[in-house]
Short mmCIF file of C-alpha atoms in Angstrom, two decimals:
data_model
loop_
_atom_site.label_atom_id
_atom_site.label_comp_id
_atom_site.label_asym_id
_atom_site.label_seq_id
_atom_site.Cartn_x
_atom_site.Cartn_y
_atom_site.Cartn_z
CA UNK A 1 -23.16 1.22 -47.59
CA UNK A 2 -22.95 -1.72 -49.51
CA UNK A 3 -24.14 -3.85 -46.92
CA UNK A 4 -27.59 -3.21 -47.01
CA UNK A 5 -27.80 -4.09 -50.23
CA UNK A 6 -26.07 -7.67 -49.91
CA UNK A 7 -28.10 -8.83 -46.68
CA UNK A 8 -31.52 -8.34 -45.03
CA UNK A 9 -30.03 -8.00 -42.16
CA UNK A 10 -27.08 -5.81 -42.45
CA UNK A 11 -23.73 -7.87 -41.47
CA UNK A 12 -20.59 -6.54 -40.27
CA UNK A 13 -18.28 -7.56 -43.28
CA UNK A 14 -14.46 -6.55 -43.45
CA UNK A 15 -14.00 -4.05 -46.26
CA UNK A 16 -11.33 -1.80 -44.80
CA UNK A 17 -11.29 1.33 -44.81
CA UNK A 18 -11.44 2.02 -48.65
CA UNK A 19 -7.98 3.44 -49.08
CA UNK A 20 -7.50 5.66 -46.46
CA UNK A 21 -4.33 3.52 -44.62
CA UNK A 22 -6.39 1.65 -42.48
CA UNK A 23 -5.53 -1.07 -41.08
CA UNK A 24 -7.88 -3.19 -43.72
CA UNK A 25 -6.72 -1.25 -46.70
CA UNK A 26 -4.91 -4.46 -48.19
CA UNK A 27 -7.72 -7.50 -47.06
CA UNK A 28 -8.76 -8.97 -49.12
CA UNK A 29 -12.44 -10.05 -50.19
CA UNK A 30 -14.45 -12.44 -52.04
CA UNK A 31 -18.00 -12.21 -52.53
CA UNK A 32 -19.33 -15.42 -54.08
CA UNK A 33 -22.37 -17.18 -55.47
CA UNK A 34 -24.28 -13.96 -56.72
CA UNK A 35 -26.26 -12.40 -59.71
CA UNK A 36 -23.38 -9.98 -60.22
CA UNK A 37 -24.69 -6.96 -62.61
CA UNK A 38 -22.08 -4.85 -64.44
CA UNK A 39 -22.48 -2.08 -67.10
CA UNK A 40 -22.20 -4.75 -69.88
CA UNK A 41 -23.71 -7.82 -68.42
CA UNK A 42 -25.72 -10.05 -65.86
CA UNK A 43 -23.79 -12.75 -64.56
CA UNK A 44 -25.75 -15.16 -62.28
CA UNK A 45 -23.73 -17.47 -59.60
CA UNK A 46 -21.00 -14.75 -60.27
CA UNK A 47 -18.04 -13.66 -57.83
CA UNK A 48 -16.71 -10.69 -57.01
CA UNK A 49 -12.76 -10.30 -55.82
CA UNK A 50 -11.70 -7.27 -53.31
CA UNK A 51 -8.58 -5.92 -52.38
CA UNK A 52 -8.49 -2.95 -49.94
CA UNK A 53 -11.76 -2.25 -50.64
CA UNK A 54 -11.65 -1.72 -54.40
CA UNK A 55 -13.04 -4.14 -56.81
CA UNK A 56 -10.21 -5.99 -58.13
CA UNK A 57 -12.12 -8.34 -60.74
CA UNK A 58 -15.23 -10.45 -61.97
CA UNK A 59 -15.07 -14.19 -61.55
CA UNK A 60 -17.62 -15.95 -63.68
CA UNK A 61 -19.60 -19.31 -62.28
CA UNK A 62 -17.60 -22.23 -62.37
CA UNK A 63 -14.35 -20.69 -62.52
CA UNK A 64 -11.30 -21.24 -60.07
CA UNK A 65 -11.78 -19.02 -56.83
CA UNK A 66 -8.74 -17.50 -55.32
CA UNK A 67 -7.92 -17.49 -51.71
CA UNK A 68 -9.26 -14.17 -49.66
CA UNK A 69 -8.91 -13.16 -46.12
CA UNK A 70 -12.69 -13.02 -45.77
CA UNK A 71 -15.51 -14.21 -47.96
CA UNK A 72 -19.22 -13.83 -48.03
CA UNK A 73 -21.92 -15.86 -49.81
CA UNK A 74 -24.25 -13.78 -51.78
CA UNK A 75 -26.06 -16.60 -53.01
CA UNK A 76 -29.77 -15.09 -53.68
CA UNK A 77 -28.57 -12.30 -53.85
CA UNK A 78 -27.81 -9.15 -56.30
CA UNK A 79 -24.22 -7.50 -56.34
CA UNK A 80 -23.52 -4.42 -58.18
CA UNK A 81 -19.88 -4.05 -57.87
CA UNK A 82 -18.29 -0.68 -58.15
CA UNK A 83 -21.72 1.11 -58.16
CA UNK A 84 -21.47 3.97 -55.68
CA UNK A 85 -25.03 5.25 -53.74
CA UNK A 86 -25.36 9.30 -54.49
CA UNK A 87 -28.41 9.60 -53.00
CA UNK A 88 -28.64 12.12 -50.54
CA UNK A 89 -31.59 14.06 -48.86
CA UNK A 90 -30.98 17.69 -48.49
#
């Protein structure tokens, strides 16, 4: 679900299968160069770090980036990590 939210046109991106022993469980992620929103803060040119599909941490702009099987520039863009959709039609 989070992919609509990242592109305009929704790209195939490699988040596993969010800890169900997939294959992708332990991939790992980075997605770089947003506005990156959290409960506590707004953090622009912000990067967020996966691992098997669960947030692992916060990177703030101009810090060191570590290495990530995948990556995905969200530059223009608004990430919410951890924030789950709930909305459902019934």
């Amino acid at each position: 679900m989070i992919r609509r939210f990242l592109a305009p046109n929704p790209q195939p991106l490699p988040f596993g299968d969010c800890g169900t022993n997939g294959e992708n469980d332990m991939k790992s992620g980075l997605i770089r160069n947003g506005c990156v929103v959290t409960p506590g803060a707004r953090l622009e040119g912000a990067s967020v770090v996966m691992r098997g599909g669960v947030v692992e941490r916060v990177v703030a702009a101009g810090s060191p980036l570590p290495r990530t099987d995948w990556t995905f520039d969200a530059d223009g863009r608004t990430v919410f990590p951890g924030f789950i959709d709930v909305h459902t039609h019934g």
